[in-house]
Amino acid sequence: MTTTLALAACSTGNEEPHRTTAGTPASRISAALPSYKGKTLDTVSREREGATPSYTTVFRSLTDGHAFDGESYSGTWIVCTQTENAASRTVEFGMLPPQVPCPTDGRVTVWPTVPSVVGKTGFEAEKIGDRFGFQRLHGEPTSRYGDSHLERVVCRQDPPAGESMRTHYGEALSVVFVDPVGPCDQ
């Protein structure tokens, strides 16, 4: 015999009662906090700072479960899930980088892959790297040619195209430019 326990929250009449079945996570456990889904970590942090009610806030990566501890790139991550516990006064936000769409069930199975920038100019490679979540473009050789290296064509890259961005998000995209006096020595 299976017993299903249904719980109903009290309503003040301004909103519909929120119901959940035991064992099934609810998108909102209380009506105390607004939904922050779709907002960036930086935005949520600003809005929650000094806000009432006071809750302990945890930002957790949906990809591997780690809690954010001040990584500089994570401020652009998007809230996909929000779980509140009114009794312990905590709220946990499940986050993903902006390049990974929020799945409807909160589970991430597919990350974008490292794009190929070989054959692109340094300027193009830099834009592509930004869009995919690399913190910066690191190119060689740079010292001999100054800023003009971004006008040259990328000969090699690291990490290689096709690897999962899950392991490379927030890193530098390293490239080797074609030397203006000779071909790429792959």
PDB file of C-alpha atoms in Angstrom:
ATOM      1  CA  MET A   1       0.000   0.000   0.000  1.00  0.00           C
ATOM      2  CA  THR A   2       1.423   3.377  -1.006  1.00  0.00           C
ATOM      3  CA  THR A   3       0.545   6.469   0.968  1.00  0.00           C
ATOM      4  CA  THR A   4       0.859   9.895  -0.581  1.00  0.00           C
ATOM      5  CA  LEU A   5       1.155  12.835   1.762  1.00  0.00           C
ATOM      6  CA  ALA A   6      -0.024  16.161   0.392  1.00  0.00           C
ATOM      7  CA  LEU A   7       0.832  19.409   2.126  1.00  0.00           C
ATOM      8  CA  ALA A   8      -0.884  22.738   1.588  1.00  0.00           C
ATOM      9  CA  ALA A   9       0.476  26.143   2.568  1.00  0.00           C
ATOM     10  CA  CYS A  10      -1.769  28.732   4.128  1.00  0.00           C
ATOM     11  CA  SER A  11      -2.931  31.516   1.894  1.00  0.00           C
ATOM     12  CA  THR A  12      -3.624  35.122   2.752  1.00  0.00           C
ATOM     13  CA  GLY A  13      -6.011  35.294  -0.152  1.00  0.00           C
ATOM     14  CA  ASN A  14      -3.589  37.315  -2.312  1.00  0.00           C
ATOM     15  CA  GLU A  15      -2.029  34.273  -3.892  1.00  0.00           C
ATOM     16  CA  GLU A  16      -3.002  30.730  -4.719  1.00  0.00           C
ATOM     17  CA  PRO A  17      -2.039  28.068  -2.181  1.00  0.00           C
ATOM     18  CA  HIS A  18       1.157  26.203  -3.061  1.00  0.00           C
ATOM     19  CA  ARG A  19       0.867  22.413  -2.942  1.00  0.00           C
ATOM     20  CA  THR A  20       3.561  19.791  -3.100  1.00  0.00           C
ATOM     21  CA  THR A  21       3.654  16.036  -2.717  1.00  0.00           C
ATOM     22  CA  ALA A  22       6.155  14.535  -0.282  1.00  0.00           C
ATOM     23  CA  GLY A  23       9.320  13.531  -2.115  1.00  0.00           C
ATOM     24  CA  THR A  24       8.701  15.973  -4.969  1.00  0.00           C
ATOM     25  CA  PRO A  25      10.743  19.178  -4.787  1.00  0.00           C
ATOM     26  CA  ALA A  26       8.733  22.349  -5.123  1.00  0.00           C
ATOM     27  CA  SER A  27       9.965  25.294  -7.130  1.00  0.00           C
ATOM     28  CA  ARG A  28       9.080  27.531  -4.156  1.00  0.00           C
ATOM     29  CA  ILE A  29       8.710  26.263  -0.624  1.00  0.00           C
ATOM     30  CA  SER A  30       7.556  29.581   0.801  1.00  0.00           C
ATOM     31  CA  ALA A  31       6.084  32.798  -0.430  1.00  0.00           C
ATOM     32  CA  ALA A  32       8.725  34.780   1.488  1.00  0.00           C
ATOM     33  CA  LEU A  33      11.149  35.235  -1.411  1.00  0.00           C
ATOM     34  CA  PRO A  34      10.451  36.226  -5.006  1.00  0.00           C
ATOM     35  CA  SER A  35      11.683  34.013  -7.818  1.00  0.00           C
ATOM     36  CA  TYR A  36      15.206  34.837  -8.957  1.00  0.00           C
ATOM     37  CA  LYS A  37      15.191  32.384 -11.870  1.00  0.00           C
ATOM     38  CA  GLY A  38      16.840  33.784 -14.985  1.00  0.00           C
ATOM     39  CA  LYS A  39      18.875  36.391 -13.082  1.00  0.00           C
ATOM     40  CA  THR A  40      22.669  36.398 -12.798  1.00  0.00           C
ATOM     41  CA  LEU A  41      24.509  35.549  -9.595  1.00  0.00           C
ATOM     42  CA  ASP A  42      25.743  39.156  -9.342  1.00  0.00           C
ATOM     43  CA  THR A  43      22.186  40.509  -9.668  1.00  0.00           C
ATOM     44  CA  VAL A  44      20.800  38.120  -7.048  1.00  0.00           C
ATOM     45  CA  SER A  45      23.659  38.952  -4.668  1.00  0.00           C
ATOM     46  CA  ARG A  46      22.940  42.676  -5.011  1.00  0.00           C
ATOM     47  CA  GLU A  47      19.189  42.237  -4.583  1.00  0.00           C
ATOM     48  CA  ARG A  48      19.546  39.909  -1.570  1.00  0.00           C
ATOM     49  CA  GLU A  49      22.118  42.105   0.219  1.00  0.00           C
ATOM     50  CA  GLY A  50      20.342  43.534   3.246  1.00  0.00           C
ATOM     51  CA  ALA A  51      16.954  42.306   1.985  1.00  0.00           C
ATOM     52  CA  THR A  52      14.265  40.958   4.239  1.00  0.00           C
ATOM     53  CA  PRO A  53      13.528  38.299   5.098  1.00  0.00           C
ATOM     54  CA  SER A  54      17.117  37.449   5.947  1.00  0.00           C
ATOM     55  CA  TYR A  55      18.142  34.083   4.492  1.00  0.00           C
ATOM     56  CA  THR A  56      21.462  32.254   4.286  1.00  0.00           C
ATOM     57  CA  THR A  57      22.166  32.067   0.557  1.00  0.00           C
ATOM     58  CA  VAL A  58      24.054  29.287  -1.232  1.00  0.00           C
ATOM     59  CA  PHE A  59      24.960  29.426  -4.927  1.00  0.00           C
ATOM     60  CA  ARG A  60      25.622  25.932  -6.291  1.00  0.00           C
ATOM     61  CA  SER A  61      26.724  24.790  -9.734  1.00  0.00           C
ATOM     62  CA  LEU A  62      24.147  22.464 -11.270  1.00  0.00           C
ATOM     63  CA  THR A  63      26.893  20.796 -13.274  1.00  0.00           C
ATOM     64  CA  ASP A  64      28.958  19.319 -10.457  1.00  0.00           C
ATOM     65  CA  GLY A  65      27.346  20.515  -7.228  1.00  0.00           C
ATOM     66  CA  HIS A  66      30.178  22.738  -6.004  1.00  0.00           C
ATOM     67  CA  ALA A  67      29.296  25.877  -4.095  1.00  0.00           C
ATOM     68  CA  PHE A  68      30.706  29.122  -5.447  1.00  0.00           C
ATOM     69  CA  ASP A  69      33.489  30.559  -3.348  1.00  0.00           C
ATOM     70  CA  GLY A  70      34.161  33.813  -5.138  1.00  0.00           C
ATOM     71  CA  GLU A  71      35.233  32.688  -8.612  1.00  0.00           C
ATOM     72  CA  SER A  72      35.351  35.865 -10.635  1.00  0.00           C
ATOM     73  CA  TYR A  73      33.649  34.405 -13.714  1.00  0.00           C
ATOM     74  CA  SER A  74      30.694  32.934 -11.828  1.00  0.00           C
ATOM     75  CA  GLY A  75      28.966  36.324 -11.452  1.00  0.00           C
ATOM     76  CA  THR A  76      27.508  35.936 -14.926  1.00  0.00           C
ATOM     77  CA  TRP A  77      26.008  32.504 -14.161  1.00  0.00           C
ATOM     78  CA  ILE A  78      22.215  32.259 -14.345  1.00  0.00           C
ATOM     79  CA  VAL A  79      19.805  31.021 -11.657  1.00  0.00           C
ATOM     80  CA  CYS A  80      18.007  27.936 -12.990  1.00  0.00           C
ATOM     81  CA  THR A  81      16.630  26.483  -9.754  1.00  0.00           C
ATOM     82  CA  GLN A  82      15.654  28.010  -6.428  1.00  0.00           C
ATOM     83  CA  THR A  83      14.967  25.966  -3.308  1.00  0.00           C
ATOM     84  CA  GLU A  84      13.975  27.627  -0.064  1.00  0.00           C
ATOM     85  CA  ASN A  85      13.793  26.220   3.436  1.00  0.00           C
ATOM     86  CA  ALA A  86      11.794  28.648   5.554  1.00  0.00           C
ATOM     87  CA  ALA A  87      12.422  26.651   8.748  1.00  0.00           C
ATOM     88  CA  SER A  88      16.234  26.949   8.498  1.00  0.00           C
ATOM     89  CA  ARG A  89      15.990  30.295   6.684  1.00  0.00           C
ATOM     90  CA  THR A  90      18.178  29.184   3.762  1.00  0.00           C
ATOM     91  CA  VAL A  91      17.805  29.498   0.026  1.00  0.00           C
ATOM     92  CA  GLU A  92      19.901  27.577  -2.487  1.00  0.00           C
ATOM     93  CA  PHE A  93      20.218  28.684  -6.079  1.00  0.00           C
ATOM     94  CA  GLY A  94      21.217  26.198  -8.782  1.00  0.00           C
ATOM     95  CA  MET A  95      23.390  28.052 -11.300  1.00  0.00           C
ATOM     96  CA  LEU A  96      24.614  27.507 -14.856  1.00  0.00           C
ATOM     97  CA  PRO A  97      26.874  29.592 -17.075  1.00  0.00           C
ATOM     98  CA  PRO A  98      25.031  31.724 -19.624  1.00  0.00           C
ATOM     99  CA  GLN A  99      26.218  29.481 -22.476  1.00  0.00           C
ATOM    100  CA  VAL A 100      24.310  26.491 -21.056  1.00  0.00           C
ATOM    101  CA  PRO A 101      20.512  26.775 -21.244  1.00  0.00           C
ATOM    102  CA  CYS A 102      18.547  26.030 -18.076  1.00  0.00           C
ATOM    103  CA  PRO A 103      16.989  22.583 -18.456  1.00  0.00           C
ATOM    104  CA  THR A 104      13.379  22.199 -17.378  1.00  0.00           C
ATOM    105  CA  ASP A 105      14.235  19.462 -14.860  1.00  0.00           C
ATOM    106  CA  GLY A 106      17.314  21.232 -13.427  1.00  0.00           C
ATOM    107  CA  ARG A 107      19.705  18.489 -14.588  1.00  0.00           C
ATOM    108  CA  VAL A 108      22.564  19.272 -16.916  1.00  0.00           C
ATOM    109  CA  THR A 109      23.686  16.595 -19.301  1.00  0.00           C
ATOM    110  CA  VAL A 110      25.186  18.538 -22.201  1.00  0.00           C
ATOM    111  CA  TRP A 111      27.702  21.359 -22.178  1.00  0.00           C
ATOM    112  CA  PRO A 112      28.823  23.257 -25.270  1.00  0.00           C
ATOM    113  CA  THR A 113      32.149  22.152 -26.673  1.00  0.00           C
ATOM    114  CA  VAL A 114      35.274  24.223 -27.180  1.00  0.00           C
ATOM    115  CA  PRO A 115      34.891  25.947 -30.548  1.00  0.00           C
ATOM    116  CA  SER A 116      37.574  25.862 -33.224  1.00  0.00           C
ATOM    117  CA  VAL A 117      39.231  29.246 -33.698  1.00  0.00           C
ATOM    118  CA  VAL A 118      41.990  27.964 -36.005  1.00  0.00           C
ATOM    119  CA  GLY A 119      41.926  30.027 -39.192  1.00  0.00           C
ATOM    120  CA  LYS A 120      40.184  32.953 -37.465  1.00  0.00           C
ATOM    121  CA  THR A 121      41.820  36.279 -36.707  1.00  0.00           C
ATOM    122  CA  GLY A 122      42.802  37.068 -33.134  1.00  0.00           C
ATOM    123  CA  PHE A 123      39.922  39.540 -32.947  1.00  0.00           C
ATOM    124  CA  GLU A 124      37.431  36.850 -34.045  1.00  0.00           C
ATOM    125  CA  ALA A 125      38.965  34.283 -31.670  1.00  0.00           C
ATOM    126  CA  GLU A 126      38.660  36.726 -28.763  1.00  0.00           C
ATOM    127  CA  LYS A 127      34.941  37.324 -29.454  1.00  0.00           C
ATOM    128  CA  ILE A 128      34.245  33.600 -29.820  1.00  0.00           C
ATOM    129  CA  GLY A 129      36.169  32.845 -26.616  1.00  0.00           C
ATOM    130  CA  ASP A 130      34.158  35.449 -24.682  1.00  0.00           C
ATOM    131  CA  ARG A 131      30.885  34.042 -25.964  1.00  0.00           C
ATOM    132  CA  PHE A 132      31.815  30.506 -24.864  1.00  0.00           C
ATOM    133  CA  GLY A 133      33.068  31.408 -21.381  1.00  0.00           C
ATOM    134  CA  PHE A 134      36.838  31.777 -21.672  1.00  0.00           C
ATOM    135  CA  GLN A 135      38.101  34.534 -19.385  1.00  0.00           C
ATOM    136  CA  ARG A 136      40.668  35.855 -21.826  1.00  0.00           C
ATOM    137  CA  LEU A 137      42.646  35.123 -24.977  1.00  0.00           C
ATOM    138  CA  HIS A 138      46.332  34.382 -24.510  1.00  0.00           C
ATOM    139  CA  GLY A 139      48.213  34.517 -27.803  1.00  0.00           C
ATOM    140  CA  GLU A 140      51.771  33.754 -28.858  1.00  0.00           C
ATOM    141  CA  PRO A 141      53.860  35.380 -30.222  1.00  0.00           C
ATOM    142  CA  THR A 142      52.781  38.721 -28.762  1.00  0.00           C
ATOM    143  CA  SER A 143      55.881  40.577 -27.613  1.00  0.00           C
ATOM    144  CA  ARG A 144      57.407  41.158 -31.061  1.00  0.00           C
ATOM    145  CA  TYR A 145      54.268  42.461 -32.697  1.00  0.00           C
ATOM    146  CA  GLY A 146      52.409  44.371 -29.953  1.00  0.00           C
ATOM    147  CA  ASP A 147      48.650  44.751 -30.383  1.00  0.00           C
ATOM    148  CA  SER A 148      48.776  43.870 -34.071  1.00  0.00           C
ATOM    149  CA  HIS A 149      48.889  40.171 -33.169  1.00  0.00           C
ATOM    150  CA  LEU A 150      45.075  40.151 -32.975  1.00  0.00           C
ATOM    151  CA  GLU A 151      44.981  40.917 -36.701  1.00  0.00           C
ATOM    152  CA  ARG A 152      46.913  37.732 -37.479  1.00  0.00           C
ATOM    153  CA  VAL A 153      45.406  34.294 -38.045  1.00  0.00           C
ATOM    154  CA  VAL A 154      45.255  31.611 -35.336  1.00  0.00           C
ATOM    155  CA  CYS A 155      47.411  28.587 -36.164  1.00  0.00           C
ATOM    156  CA  ARG A 156      46.848  26.390 -33.057  1.00  0.00           C
ATOM    157  CA  GLN A 157      44.712  26.514 -29.930  1.00  0.00           C
ATOM    158  CA  ASP A 158      44.588  25.050 -26.458  1.00  0.00           C
ATOM    159  CA  PRO A 159      42.271  23.576 -25.281  1.00  0.00           C
ATOM    160  CA  PRO A 160      41.558  21.793 -28.536  1.00  0.00           C
ATOM    161  CA  ALA A 161      38.228  22.156 -30.311  1.00  0.00           C
ATOM    162  CA  GLY A 162      35.606  19.610 -29.325  1.00  0.00           C
ATOM    163  CA  GLU A 163      36.466  19.260 -25.617  1.00  0.00           C
ATOM    164  CA  SER A 164      33.716  19.983 -23.102  1.00  0.00           C
ATOM    165  CA  MET A 165      33.488  23.554 -21.826  1.00  0.00           C
ATOM    166  CA  ARG A 166      32.569  22.042 -18.450  1.00  0.00           C
ATOM    167  CA  THR A 167      36.263  21.571 -17.697  1.00  0.00           C
ATOM    168  CA  HIS A 168      37.474  24.759 -19.415  1.00  0.00           C
ATOM    169  CA  TYR A 169      34.886  27.387 -18.442  1.00  0.00           C
ATOM    170  CA  GLY A 170      36.626  30.457 -16.987  1.00  0.00           C
ATOM    171  CA  GLU A 171      40.080  29.480 -18.260  1.00  0.00           C
ATOM    172  CA  ALA A 172      42.185  31.281 -20.850  1.00  0.00           C
ATOM    173  CA  LEU A 173      41.970  30.269 -24.489  1.00  0.00           C
ATOM    174  CA  SER A 174      45.596  29.961 -25.606  1.00  0.00           C
ATOM    175  CA  VAL A 175      46.391  30.376 -29.271  1.00  0.00           C
ATOM    176  CA  VAL A 176      49.456  30.487 -31.505  1.00  0.00           C
ATOM    177  CA  PHE A 177      49.315  32.976 -34.340  1.00  0.00           C
ATOM    178  CA  VAL A 178      50.770  32.476 -37.786  1.00  0.00           C
ATOM    179  CA  ASP A 179      54.077  34.299 -37.997  1.00  0.00           C
ATOM    180  CA  PRO A 180      53.799  36.943 -40.721  1.00  0.00           C
ATOM    181  CA  VAL A 181      57.008  35.689 -42.392  1.00  0.00           C
ATOM    182  CA  GLY A 182      56.092  32.020 -42.653  1.00  0.00           C
ATOM    183  CA  PRO A 183      53.405  29.343 -42.592  1.00  0.00           C
ATOM    184  CA  CYS A 184      52.000  27.689 -39.478  1.00  0.00           C
ATOM    185  CA  ASP A 185      54.415  24.994 -38.296  1.00  0.00           C
ATOM    186  CA  GLN A 186      51.873  22.492 -37.043  1.00  0.00           C
TER     187      GLN A 186
END
